[in-house]
Tab-separated table of C-alpha atoms in Angstrom:
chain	number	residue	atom	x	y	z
Z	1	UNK	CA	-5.681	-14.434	-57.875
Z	2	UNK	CA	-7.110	-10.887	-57.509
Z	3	UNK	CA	-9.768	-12.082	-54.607
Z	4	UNK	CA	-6.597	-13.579	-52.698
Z	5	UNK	CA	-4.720	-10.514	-52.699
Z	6	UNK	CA	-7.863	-8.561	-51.729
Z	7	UNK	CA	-8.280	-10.540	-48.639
Z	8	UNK	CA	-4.784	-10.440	-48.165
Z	9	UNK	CA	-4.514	-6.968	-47.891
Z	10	UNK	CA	-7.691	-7.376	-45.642
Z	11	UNK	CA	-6.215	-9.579	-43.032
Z	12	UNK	CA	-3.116	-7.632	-42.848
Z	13	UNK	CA	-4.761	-4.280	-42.372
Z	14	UNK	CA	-6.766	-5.858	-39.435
Z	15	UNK	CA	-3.909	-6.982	-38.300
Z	16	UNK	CA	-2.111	-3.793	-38.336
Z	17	UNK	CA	-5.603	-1.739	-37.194
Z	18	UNK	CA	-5.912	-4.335	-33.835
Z	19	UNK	CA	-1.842	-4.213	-33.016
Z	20	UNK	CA	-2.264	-0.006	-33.248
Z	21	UNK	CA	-5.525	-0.614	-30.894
Z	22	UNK	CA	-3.685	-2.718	-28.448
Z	23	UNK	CA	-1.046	-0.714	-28.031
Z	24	UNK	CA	-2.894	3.117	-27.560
Z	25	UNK	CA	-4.550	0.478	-25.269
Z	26	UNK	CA	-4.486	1.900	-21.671
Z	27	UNK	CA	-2.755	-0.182	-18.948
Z	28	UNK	CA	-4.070	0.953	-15.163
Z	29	UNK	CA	-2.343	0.216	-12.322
Z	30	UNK	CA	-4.251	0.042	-8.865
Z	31	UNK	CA	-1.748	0.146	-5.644
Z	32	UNK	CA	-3.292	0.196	-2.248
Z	33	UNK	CA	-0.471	0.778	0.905
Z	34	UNK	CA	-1.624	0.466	4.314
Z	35	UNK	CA	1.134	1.009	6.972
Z	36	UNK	CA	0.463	1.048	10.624
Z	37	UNK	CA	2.138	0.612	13.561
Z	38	UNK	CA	2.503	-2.979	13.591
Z	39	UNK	CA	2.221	-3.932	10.635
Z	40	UNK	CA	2.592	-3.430	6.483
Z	41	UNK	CA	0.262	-4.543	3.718
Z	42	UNK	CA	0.045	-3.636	0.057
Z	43	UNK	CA	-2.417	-4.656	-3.060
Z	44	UNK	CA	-1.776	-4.248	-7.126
Z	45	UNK	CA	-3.986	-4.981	-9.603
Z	46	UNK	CA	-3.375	-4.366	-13.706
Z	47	UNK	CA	-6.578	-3.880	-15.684
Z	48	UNK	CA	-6.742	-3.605	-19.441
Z	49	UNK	CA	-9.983	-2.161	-21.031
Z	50	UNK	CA	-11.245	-2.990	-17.477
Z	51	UNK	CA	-10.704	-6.264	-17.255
Z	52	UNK	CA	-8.341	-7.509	-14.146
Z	53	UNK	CA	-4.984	-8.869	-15.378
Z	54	UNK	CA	-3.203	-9.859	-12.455
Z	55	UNK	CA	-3.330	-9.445	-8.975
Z	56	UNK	CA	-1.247	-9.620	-5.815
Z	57	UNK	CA	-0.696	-8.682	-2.400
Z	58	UNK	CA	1.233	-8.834	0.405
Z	59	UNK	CA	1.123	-10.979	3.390
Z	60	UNK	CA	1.100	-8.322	6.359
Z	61	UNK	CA	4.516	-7.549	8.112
Z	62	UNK	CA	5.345	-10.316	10.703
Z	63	UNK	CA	3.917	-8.571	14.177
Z	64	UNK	CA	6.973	-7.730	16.508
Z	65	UNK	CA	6.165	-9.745	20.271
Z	66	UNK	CA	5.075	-8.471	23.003
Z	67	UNK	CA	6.889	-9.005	26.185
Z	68	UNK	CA	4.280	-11.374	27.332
Z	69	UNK	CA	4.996	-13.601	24.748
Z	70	UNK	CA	8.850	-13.339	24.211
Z	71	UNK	CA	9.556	-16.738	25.830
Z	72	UNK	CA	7.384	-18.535	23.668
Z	73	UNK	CA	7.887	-19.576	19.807
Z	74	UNK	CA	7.541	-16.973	17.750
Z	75	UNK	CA	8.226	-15.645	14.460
Z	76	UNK	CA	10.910	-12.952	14.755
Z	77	UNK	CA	9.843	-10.997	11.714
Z	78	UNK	CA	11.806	-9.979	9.029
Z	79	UNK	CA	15.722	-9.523	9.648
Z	80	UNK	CA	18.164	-6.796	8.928
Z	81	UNK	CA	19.341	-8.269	5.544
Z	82	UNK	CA	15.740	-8.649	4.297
Z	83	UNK	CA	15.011	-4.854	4.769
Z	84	UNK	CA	18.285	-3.976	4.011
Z	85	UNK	CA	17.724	-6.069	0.393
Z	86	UNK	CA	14.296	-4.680	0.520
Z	87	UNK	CA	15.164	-1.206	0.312
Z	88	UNK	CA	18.105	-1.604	-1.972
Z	89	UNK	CA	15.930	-2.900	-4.614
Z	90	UNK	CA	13.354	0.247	-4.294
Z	91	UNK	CA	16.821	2.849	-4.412
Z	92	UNK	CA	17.523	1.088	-7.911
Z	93	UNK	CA	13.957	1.230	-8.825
Z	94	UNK	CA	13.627	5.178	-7.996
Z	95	UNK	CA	16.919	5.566	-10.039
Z	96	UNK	CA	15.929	3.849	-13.025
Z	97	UNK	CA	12.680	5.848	-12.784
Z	98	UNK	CA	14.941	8.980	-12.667
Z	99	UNK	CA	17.164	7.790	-15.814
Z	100	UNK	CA	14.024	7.713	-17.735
Z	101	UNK	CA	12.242	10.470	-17.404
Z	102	UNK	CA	9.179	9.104	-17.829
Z	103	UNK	CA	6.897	11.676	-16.037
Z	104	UNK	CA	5.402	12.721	-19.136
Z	105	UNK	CA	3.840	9.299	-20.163
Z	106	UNK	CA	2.643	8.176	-17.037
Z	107	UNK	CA	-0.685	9.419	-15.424
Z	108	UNK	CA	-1.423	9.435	-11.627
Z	109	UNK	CA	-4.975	9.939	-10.521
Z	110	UNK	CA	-7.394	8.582	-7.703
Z	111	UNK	CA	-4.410	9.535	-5.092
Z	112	UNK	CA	-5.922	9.160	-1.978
Z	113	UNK	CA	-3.663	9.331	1.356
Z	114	UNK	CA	-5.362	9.337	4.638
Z	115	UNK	CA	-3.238	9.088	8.223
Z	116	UNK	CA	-4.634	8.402	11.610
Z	117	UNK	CA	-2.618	9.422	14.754
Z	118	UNK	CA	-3.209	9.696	18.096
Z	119	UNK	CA	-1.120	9.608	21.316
Z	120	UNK	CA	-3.733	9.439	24.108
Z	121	UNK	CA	-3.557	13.418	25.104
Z	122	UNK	CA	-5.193	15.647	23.128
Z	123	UNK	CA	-2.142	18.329	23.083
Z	124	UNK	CA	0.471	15.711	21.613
Z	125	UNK	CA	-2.152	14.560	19.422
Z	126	UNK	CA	-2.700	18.015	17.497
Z	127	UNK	CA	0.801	18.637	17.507
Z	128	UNK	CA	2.048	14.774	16.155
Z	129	UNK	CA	-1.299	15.873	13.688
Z	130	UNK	CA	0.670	19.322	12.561
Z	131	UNK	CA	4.628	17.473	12.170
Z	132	UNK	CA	2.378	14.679	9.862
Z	133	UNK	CA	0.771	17.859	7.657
Z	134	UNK	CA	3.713	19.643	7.630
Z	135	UNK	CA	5.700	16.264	5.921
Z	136	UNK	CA	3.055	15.701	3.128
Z	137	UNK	CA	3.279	19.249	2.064
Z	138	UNK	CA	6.401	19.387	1.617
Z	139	UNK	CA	6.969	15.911	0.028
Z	140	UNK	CA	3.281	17.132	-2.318
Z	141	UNK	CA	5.469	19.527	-5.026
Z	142	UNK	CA	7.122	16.570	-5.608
Z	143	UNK	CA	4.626	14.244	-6.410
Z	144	UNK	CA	2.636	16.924	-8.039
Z	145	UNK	CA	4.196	17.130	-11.333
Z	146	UNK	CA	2.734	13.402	-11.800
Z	147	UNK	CA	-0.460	13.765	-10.706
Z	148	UNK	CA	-3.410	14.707	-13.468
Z	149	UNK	CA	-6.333	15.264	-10.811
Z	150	UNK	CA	-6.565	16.652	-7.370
Z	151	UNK	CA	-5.307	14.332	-4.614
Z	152	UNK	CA	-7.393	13.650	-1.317
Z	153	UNK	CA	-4.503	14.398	1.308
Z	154	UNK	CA	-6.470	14.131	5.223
Z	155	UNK	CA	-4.760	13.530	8.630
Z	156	UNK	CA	-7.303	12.617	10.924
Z	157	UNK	CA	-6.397	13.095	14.971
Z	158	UNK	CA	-7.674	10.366	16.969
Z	159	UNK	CA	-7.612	12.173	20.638
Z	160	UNK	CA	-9.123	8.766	22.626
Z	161	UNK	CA	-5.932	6.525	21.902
Z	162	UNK	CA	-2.702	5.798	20.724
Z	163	UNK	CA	-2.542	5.245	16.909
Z	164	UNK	CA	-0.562	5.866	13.554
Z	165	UNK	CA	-1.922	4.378	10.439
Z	166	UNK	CA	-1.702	5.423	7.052
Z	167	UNK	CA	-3.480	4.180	4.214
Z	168	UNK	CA	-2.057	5.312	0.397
Z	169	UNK	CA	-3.917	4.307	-2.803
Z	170	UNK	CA	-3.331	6.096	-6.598
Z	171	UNK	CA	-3.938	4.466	-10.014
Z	172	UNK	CA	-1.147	4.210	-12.435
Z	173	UNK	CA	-2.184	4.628	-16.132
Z	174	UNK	CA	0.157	4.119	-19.355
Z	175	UNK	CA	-0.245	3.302	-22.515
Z	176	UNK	CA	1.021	-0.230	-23.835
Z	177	UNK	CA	3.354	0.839	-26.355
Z	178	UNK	CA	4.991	2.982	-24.059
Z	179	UNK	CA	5.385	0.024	-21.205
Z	180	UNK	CA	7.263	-1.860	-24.220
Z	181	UNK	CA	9.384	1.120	-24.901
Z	182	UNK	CA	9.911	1.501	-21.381
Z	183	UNK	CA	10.249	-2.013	-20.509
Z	184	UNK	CA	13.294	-2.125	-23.382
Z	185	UNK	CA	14.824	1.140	-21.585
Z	186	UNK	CA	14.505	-0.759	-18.279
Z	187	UNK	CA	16.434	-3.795	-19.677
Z	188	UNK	CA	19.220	-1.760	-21.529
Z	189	UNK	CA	20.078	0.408	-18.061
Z	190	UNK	CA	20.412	-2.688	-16.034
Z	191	UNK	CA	22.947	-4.247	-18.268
Z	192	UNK	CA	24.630	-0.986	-18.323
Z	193	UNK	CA	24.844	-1.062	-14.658
């Protein structure tokens, strides 16, 4: 009787040492955003204790025709109601964010946001290259607060031809317990309304 208690109080202190583990277990986030003029792509991976849990990405946006090739069959892209959906769905995600308050339990690091723009002349060029600096540091004391290392912010001119590309990547990281917690939160705000 005595050795079956023993090793029951064994197995459920594992039990309770590997659920306290998991969840001061780390979950990291990798998003990748690359936006350019013609088209949109993104990339998210979850890892836990390095290991990849899921992945996915984006097709790229539908490319908008070119006059050459309006009178043939073509895919239109996406329509008004798609976007309009689309961005919708990222307002109620920023405000549920905001409800939270959850700056204090998530960690940003790796940011890394490098834009490419030309025009063709070198004078529009450097001065499209200034409005573009001028925009990420004003939107940076509001990212800042979230961010744990120092970001890598560039604008590179390209004077030889006309381009705009930008190319965003961070890494998310949280622990477990607090995804649950905020996960519940999440659930309790959108039946609230």
């Amino acid at each position: 009787m005595r050795l079956f208690i023993i090793l029951s109080v064994i197995c459920v202190s594992l039990f309770v040492l590997v659920i306290c583990i998991f969840l001061k277990s780390t979950l990291t986030m990798r998003v990748k955003l690359l936006i350019s003029a013609h088209s949109c792509s993104w990339k998210v991976k979850i890892y836990i204790w390095g290991i990849c849990l899921w992945a996915q990405q984006s097709d790229p946006l539908r490319q908008v025709p070119s006059e050459s090739t309006a009178n043939q069959k073509h895919d239109p892209g996406y329509s008004q109601q798609e976007l309009a959906d689309w961005q919708e769905q990222l307002g109620q995600g920023i405000r549920l964010l905001r409800k939270m308050n959850v700056s204090h339990k998530i960690r940003v690091q790796l940011v890394s946001w490098v834009t490419q723009c030309g025009t063709g002349d070198a004078f529009e060029t450097a001065i499209l290259s200034g409005i573009i600096w001028s925009i990420k540091a004003s939107l940076m004391p509001w990212i800042a607060p979230w961010i744990s290392d120092r970001p890598r912010i560039q604008v590179v001119p390209v004077f030889q031809r006309m381009s705009l590309c930008s190319d965003l990547s961070c890494m998310f990281q949280l622990r477990i317990g607090d995804a649950i917690v905020m996960i519940k939160k999440i659930r309790r705000l959108m039946k609230e309304g």
